[in-house]
Tab-separated table of C-alpha atoms in Angstrom:
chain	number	residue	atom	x	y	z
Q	1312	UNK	CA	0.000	0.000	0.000
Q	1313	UNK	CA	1.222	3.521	-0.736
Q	1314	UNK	CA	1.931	5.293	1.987
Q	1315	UNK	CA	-0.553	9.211	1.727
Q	1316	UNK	CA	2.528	10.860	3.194
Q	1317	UNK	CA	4.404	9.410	-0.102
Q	1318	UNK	CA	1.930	10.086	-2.072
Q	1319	UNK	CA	1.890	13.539	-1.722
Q	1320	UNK	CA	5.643	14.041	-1.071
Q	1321	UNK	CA	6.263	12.693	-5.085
Q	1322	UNK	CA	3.990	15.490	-6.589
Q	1323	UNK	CA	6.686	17.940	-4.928
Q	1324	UNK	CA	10.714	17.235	-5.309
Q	1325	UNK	CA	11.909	15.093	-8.083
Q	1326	UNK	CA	14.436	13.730	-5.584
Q	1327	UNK	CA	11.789	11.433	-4.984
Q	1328	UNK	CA	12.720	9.779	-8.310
Q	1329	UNK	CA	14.521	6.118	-8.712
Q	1330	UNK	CA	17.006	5.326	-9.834
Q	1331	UNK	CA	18.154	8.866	-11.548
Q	1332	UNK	CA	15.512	8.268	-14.003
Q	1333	UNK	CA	12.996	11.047	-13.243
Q	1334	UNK	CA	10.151	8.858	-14.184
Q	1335	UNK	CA	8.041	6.633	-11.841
Q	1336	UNK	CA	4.772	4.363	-11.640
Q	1337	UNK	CA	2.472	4.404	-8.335
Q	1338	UNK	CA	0.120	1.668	-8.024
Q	1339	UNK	CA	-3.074	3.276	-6.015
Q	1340	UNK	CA	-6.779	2.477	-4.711
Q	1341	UNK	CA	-9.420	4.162	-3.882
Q	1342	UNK	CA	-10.791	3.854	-1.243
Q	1343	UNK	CA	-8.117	1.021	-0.502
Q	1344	UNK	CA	-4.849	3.300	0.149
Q	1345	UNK	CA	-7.215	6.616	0.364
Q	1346	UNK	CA	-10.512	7.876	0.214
Q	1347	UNK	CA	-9.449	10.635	-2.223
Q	1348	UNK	CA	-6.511	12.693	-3.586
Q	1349	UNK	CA	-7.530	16.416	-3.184
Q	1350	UNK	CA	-6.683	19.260	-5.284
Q	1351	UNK	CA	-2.803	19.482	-5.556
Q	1352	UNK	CA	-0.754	20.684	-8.246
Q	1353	UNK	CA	2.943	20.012	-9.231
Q	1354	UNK	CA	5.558	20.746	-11.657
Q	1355	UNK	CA	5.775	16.979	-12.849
Q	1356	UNK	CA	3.738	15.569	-15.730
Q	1357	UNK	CA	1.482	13.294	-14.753
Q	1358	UNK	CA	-0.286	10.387	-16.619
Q	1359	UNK	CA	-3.320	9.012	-14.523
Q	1360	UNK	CA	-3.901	5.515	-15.988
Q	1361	UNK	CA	-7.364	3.896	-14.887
Q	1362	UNK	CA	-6.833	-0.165	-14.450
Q	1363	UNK	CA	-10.422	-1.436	-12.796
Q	1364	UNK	CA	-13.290	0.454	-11.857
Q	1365	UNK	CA	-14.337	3.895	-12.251
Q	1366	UNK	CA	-14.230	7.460	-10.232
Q	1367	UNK	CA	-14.071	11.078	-10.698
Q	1368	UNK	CA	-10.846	13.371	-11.511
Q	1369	UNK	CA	-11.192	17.231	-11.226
Q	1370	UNK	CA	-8.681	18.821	-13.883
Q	1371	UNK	CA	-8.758	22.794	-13.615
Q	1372	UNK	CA	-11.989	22.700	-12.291
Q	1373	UNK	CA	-13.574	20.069	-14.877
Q	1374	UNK	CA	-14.848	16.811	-13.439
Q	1375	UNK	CA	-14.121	14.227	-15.532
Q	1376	UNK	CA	-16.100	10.906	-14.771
Q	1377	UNK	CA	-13.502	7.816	-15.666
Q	1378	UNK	CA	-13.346	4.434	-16.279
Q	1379	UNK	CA	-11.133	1.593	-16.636
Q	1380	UNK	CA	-8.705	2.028	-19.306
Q	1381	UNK	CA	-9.137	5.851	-19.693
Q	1382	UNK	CA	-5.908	7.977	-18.886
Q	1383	UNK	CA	-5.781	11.109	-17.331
Q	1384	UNK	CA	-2.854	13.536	-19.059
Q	1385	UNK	CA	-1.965	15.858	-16.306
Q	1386	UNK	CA	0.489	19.160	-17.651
Q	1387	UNK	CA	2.748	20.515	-14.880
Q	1388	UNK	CA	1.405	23.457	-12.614
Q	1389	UNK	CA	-2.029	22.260	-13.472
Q	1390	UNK	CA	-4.685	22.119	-10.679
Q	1391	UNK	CA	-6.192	18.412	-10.137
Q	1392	UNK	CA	-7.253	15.785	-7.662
Q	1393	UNK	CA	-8.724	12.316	-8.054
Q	1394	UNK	CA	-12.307	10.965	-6.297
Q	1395	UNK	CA	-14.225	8.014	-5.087
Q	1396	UNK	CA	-17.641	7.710	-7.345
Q	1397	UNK	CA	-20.345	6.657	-5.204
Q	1398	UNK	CA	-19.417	3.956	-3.445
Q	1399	UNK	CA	-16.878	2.461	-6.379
Q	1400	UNK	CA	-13.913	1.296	-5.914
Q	1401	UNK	CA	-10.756	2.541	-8.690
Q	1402	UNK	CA	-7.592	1.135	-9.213
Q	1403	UNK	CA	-5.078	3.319	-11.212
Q	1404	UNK	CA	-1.566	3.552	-12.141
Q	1405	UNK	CA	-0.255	7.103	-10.922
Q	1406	UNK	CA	2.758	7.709	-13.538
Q	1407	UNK	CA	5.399	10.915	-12.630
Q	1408	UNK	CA	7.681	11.908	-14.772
Q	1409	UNK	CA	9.608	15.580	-14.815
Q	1410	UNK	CA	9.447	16.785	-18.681
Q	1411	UNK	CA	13.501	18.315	-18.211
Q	1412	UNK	CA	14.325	14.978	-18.713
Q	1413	UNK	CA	13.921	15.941	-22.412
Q	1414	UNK	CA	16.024	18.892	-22.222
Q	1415	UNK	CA	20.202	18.484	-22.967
Q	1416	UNK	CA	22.633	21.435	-23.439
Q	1417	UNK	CA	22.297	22.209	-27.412
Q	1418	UNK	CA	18.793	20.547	-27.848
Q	1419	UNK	CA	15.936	22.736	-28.765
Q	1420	UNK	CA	13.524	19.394	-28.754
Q	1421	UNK	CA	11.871	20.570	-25.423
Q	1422	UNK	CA	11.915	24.580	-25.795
Q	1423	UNK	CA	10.523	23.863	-29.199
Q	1424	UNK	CA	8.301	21.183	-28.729
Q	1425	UNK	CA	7.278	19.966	-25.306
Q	1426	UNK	CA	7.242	23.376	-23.734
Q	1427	UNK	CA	4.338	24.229	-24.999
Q	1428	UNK	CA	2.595	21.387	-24.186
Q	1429	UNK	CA	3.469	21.568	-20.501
Q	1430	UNK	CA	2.871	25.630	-20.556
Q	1431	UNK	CA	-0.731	24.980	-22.104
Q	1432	UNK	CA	0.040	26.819	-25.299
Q	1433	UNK	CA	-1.298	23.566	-26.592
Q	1434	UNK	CA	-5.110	22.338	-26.726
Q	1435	UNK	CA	-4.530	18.809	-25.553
Q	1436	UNK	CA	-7.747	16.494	-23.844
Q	1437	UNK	CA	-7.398	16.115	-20.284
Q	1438	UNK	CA	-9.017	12.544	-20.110
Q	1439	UNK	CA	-7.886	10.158	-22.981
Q	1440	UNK	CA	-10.430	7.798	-23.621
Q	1441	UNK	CA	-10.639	4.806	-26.444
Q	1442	UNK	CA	-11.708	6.405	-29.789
Q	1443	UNK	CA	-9.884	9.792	-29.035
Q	1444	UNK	CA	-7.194	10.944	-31.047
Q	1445	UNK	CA	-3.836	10.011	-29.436
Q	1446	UNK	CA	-5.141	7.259	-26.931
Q	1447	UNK	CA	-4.119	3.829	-28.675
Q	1448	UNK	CA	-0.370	5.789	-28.496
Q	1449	UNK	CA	-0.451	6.498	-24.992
Q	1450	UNK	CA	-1.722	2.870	-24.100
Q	1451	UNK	CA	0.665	1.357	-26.485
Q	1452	UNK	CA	4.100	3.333	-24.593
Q	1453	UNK	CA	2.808	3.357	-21.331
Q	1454	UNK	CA	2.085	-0.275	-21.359
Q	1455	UNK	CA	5.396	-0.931	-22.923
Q	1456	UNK	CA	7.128	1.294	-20.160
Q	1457	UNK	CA	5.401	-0.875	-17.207
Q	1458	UNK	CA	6.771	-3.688	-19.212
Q	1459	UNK	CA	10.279	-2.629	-19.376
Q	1460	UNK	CA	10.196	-0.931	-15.595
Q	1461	UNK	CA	8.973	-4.554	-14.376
Q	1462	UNK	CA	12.071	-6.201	-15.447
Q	1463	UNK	CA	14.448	-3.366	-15.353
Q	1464	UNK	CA	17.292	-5.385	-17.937
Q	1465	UNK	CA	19.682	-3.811	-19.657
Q	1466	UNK	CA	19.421	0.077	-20.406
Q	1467	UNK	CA	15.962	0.140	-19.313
Q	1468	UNK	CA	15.969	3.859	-18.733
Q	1469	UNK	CA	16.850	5.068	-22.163
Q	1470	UNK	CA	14.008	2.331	-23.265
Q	1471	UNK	CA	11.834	4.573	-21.076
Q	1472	UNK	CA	13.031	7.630	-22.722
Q	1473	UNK	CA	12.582	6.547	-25.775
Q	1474	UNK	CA	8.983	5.814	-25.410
Q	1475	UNK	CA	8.049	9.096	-24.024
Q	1476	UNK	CA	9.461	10.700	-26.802
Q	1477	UNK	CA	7.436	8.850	-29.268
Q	1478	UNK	CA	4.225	9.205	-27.287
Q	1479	UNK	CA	5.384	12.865	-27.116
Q	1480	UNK	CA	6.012	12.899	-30.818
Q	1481	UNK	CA	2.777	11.741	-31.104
Q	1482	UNK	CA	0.856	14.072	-29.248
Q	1483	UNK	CA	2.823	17.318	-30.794
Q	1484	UNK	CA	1.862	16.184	-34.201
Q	1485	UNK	CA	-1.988	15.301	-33.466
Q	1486	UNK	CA	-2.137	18.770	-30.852
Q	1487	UNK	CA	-0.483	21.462	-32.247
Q	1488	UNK	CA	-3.136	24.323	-31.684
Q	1489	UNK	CA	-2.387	27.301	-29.791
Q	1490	UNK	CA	-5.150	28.398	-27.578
Q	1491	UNK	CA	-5.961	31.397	-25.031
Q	1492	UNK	CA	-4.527	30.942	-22.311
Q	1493	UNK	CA	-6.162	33.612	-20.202
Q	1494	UNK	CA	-8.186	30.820	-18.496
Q	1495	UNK	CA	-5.269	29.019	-16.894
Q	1496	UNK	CA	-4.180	32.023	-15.774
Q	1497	UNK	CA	-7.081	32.952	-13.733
Q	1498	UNK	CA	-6.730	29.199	-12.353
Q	1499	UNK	CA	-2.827	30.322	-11.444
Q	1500	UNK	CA	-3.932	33.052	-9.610
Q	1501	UNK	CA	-5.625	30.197	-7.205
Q	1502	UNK	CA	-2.423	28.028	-7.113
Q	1503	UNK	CA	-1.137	29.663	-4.023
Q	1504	UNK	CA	-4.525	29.022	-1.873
Q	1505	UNK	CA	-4.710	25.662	-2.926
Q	1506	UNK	CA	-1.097	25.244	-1.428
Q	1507	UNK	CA	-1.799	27.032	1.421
Q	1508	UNK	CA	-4.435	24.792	2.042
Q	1509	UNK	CA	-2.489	21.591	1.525
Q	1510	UNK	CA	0.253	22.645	3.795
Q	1511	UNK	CA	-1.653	24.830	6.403
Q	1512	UNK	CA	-5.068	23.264	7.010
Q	1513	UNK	CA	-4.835	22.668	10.470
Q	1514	UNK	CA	-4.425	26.202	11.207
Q	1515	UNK	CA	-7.102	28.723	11.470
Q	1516	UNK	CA	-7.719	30.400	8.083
Q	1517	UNK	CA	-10.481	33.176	6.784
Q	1518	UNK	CA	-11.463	34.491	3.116
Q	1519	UNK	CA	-10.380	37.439	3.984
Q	1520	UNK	CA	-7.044	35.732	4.424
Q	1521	UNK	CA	-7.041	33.492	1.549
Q	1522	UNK	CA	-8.827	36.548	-0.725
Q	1523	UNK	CA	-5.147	38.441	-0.451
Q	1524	UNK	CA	-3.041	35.810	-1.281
Q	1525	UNK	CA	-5.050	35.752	-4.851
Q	1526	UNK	CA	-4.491	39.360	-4.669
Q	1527	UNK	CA	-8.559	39.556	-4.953
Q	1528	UNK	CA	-11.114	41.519	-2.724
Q	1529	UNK	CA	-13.181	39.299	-0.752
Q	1530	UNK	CA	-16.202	39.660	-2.510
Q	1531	UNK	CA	-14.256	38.256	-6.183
Q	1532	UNK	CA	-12.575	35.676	-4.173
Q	1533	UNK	CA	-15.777	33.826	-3.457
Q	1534	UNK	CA	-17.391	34.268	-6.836
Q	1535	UNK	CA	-14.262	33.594	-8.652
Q	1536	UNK	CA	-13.266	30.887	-6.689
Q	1537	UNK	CA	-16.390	28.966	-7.130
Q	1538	UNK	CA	-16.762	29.567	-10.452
Q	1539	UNK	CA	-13.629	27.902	-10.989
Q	1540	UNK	CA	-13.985	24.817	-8.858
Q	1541	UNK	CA	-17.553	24.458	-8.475
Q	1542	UNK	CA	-17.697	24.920	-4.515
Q	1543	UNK	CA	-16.769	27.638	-2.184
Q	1544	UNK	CA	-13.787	27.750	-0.364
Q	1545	UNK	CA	-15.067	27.180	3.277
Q	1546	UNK	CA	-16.751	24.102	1.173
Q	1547	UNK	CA	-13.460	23.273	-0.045
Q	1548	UNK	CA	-11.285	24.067	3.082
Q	1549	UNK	CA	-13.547	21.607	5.446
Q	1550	UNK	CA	-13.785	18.931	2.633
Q	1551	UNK	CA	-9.813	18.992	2.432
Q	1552	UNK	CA	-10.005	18.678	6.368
Q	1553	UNK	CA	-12.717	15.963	5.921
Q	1554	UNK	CA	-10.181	14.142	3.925
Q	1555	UNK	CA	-7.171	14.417	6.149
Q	1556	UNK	CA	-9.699	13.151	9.049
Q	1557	UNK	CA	-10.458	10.221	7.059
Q	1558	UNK	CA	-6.961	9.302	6.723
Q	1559	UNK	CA	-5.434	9.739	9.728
Q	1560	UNK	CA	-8.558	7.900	11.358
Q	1561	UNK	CA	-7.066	5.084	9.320
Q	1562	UNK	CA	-3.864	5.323	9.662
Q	1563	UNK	CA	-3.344	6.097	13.701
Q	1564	UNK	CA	-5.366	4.860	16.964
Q	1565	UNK	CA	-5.218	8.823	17.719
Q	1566	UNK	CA	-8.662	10.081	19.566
Q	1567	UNK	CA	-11.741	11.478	17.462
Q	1568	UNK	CA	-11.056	15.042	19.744
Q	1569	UNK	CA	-7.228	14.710	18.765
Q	1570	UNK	CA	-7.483	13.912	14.666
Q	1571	UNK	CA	-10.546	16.821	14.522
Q	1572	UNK	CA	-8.048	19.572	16.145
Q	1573	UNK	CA	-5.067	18.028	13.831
Q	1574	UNK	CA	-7.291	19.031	11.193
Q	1575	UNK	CA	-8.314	22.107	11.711
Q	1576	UNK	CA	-11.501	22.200	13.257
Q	1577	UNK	CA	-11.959	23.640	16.849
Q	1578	UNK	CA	-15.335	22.515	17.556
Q	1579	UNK	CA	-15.608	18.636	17.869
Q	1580	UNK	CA	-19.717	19.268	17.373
Q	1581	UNK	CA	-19.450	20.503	14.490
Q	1582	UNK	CA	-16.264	18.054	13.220
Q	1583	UNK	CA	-19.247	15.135	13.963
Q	1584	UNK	CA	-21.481	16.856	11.776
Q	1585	UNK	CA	-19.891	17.570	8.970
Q	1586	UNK	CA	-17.753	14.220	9.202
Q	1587	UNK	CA	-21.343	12.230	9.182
Q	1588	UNK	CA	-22.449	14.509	6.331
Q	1589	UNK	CA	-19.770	14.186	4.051
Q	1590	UNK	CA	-18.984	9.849	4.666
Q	1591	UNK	CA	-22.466	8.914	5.976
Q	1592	UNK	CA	-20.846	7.648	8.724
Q	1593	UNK	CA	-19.803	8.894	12.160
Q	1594	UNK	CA	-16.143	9.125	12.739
Q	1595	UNK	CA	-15.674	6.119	15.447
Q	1596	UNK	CA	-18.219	3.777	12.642
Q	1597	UNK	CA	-15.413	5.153	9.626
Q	1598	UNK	CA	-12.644	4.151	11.733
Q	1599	UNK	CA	-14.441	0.247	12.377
């Protein structure tokens, strides 16, 4: 099982890379290992690769119903997290790889080619499904890389390489229209709440507060932010404590009083309430 603390940790430093080969595959569950990945972002690509089941990933504020065998392209810097449907179980293949791999002293491949791509000057599906342009590619390399990172013989890495350049290849010649980007740049402006939020939400936070890191008024913070991501952000902050609640209920024999002020939320009450609302189960009847 993949340790949450790992997890997360991966979609920050690419020290967390084997081997030297900044490229790595994450068998995950959910709810097995977790009952949810919330939004995160990260300057590694990302390939979310659906095995069995089905679930929900939000990319940049679209929610994206999947199913087994549909993969997930992820950009760097982009805004995503990945969700139980219903009561469904999903197992994926959670595939990191950091696009400099691509760039040498004297090669204009990635300026030229991939930067684009992982700067969103290219129009590129965030869900691959079978039928859509590009999909039989990414199956075909991906597959092969699992293949070759199974065994490990020989130079497996430059094997590795090479298939991320053709599925790269690939996607550059199908995707190669520029689009606005004016819309991912509104989502940037959100980036450093969302981080906030992952690293900070056990402390107290306010609107206000979160409203001036955007650099908005409070007022445009709320509309704007739930425009974007389809909830508002006190909906979002306690669902992101929700989550962490979840997990560490899980994960430690730590009290129901003691996990709800690790979290963030100062009135046990209310912790009960919205913990009941949001799993349909009480805390101590999660944790059986």
């Amino acid at each position: 099982m993949l340790d949450i603390n790992e997890y997360q940790a991966i979609h920050e430093k690419a020290s967390h890379f084997d081997y030297n080969i900044a490229y790595n595959t994450y068998p995950c569950t959910i709810p097995l290992d977790f009952e949810s990945v919330p939004l995160h972002w990260h300057e590694d690509v990302e390939f979310i690769y659906i095995k069995k089941g089905q679930g929900i990933i939000i990319i940049d504020g679209d929610e994206c119903a999947v199913t087994a065998g549909d993969i997930a392209f992820i950009i760097p810097g982009t805004v995503h997290g990945i969700f139980q449907y219903k009561d469904e179980s999903m197992e994926y293949e959670n595939i990191l790889f950091d696009g400099k791999i691509f760039s040498s002293q004297g090669d204009d491949f990635f300026d030229t080619f991939l930067l684009p791509f992982f700067s969103n000057g290219v129009e590129v599906p965030h869900i691959f499904k079978k039928g859509v342009a590009g999909y039989e590619s990414i199956k075909k390399y991906l597959d092969s890389n699992d293949n070759i990172s199974s065994h490990r013989e020989g130079a497996w890495g430059l094997a590795i390489k090479g298939n991320l350049y053709l599925l790269l290849f690939d996607l550059v010649t199908l995707y190669e229209k520029k689009v606005d980007s004016s819309n991912r740049k509104n989502i940037d402006k959100l980036k450093p709440v969302i981080k906030y939020v992952e690293l900070h939400y056990s402390e107290p936070m306010t609107v206000a507060e979160m409203a001036g890191r955007a650099g908005f008024s409070e007022s445009h913070f709320m509309r704007f932010f739930k425009e974007t991501f389809g909830v508002s952000f006190i909906t979002y902050l306690n669902d992101y404590r929700l989550s962490m609640a979840a997990r560490l209920l899980l994960a430690t024999e730590d009290n129901v009083l003691d996990i709800s002020q690790q979290v963030g939320f100062d009135n046990l009450s209310h912790f009960n309430r919205s913990f009941k609302k949001k799993y349909d189960k009480t805390p101590r009847e999660y944790r059986k």
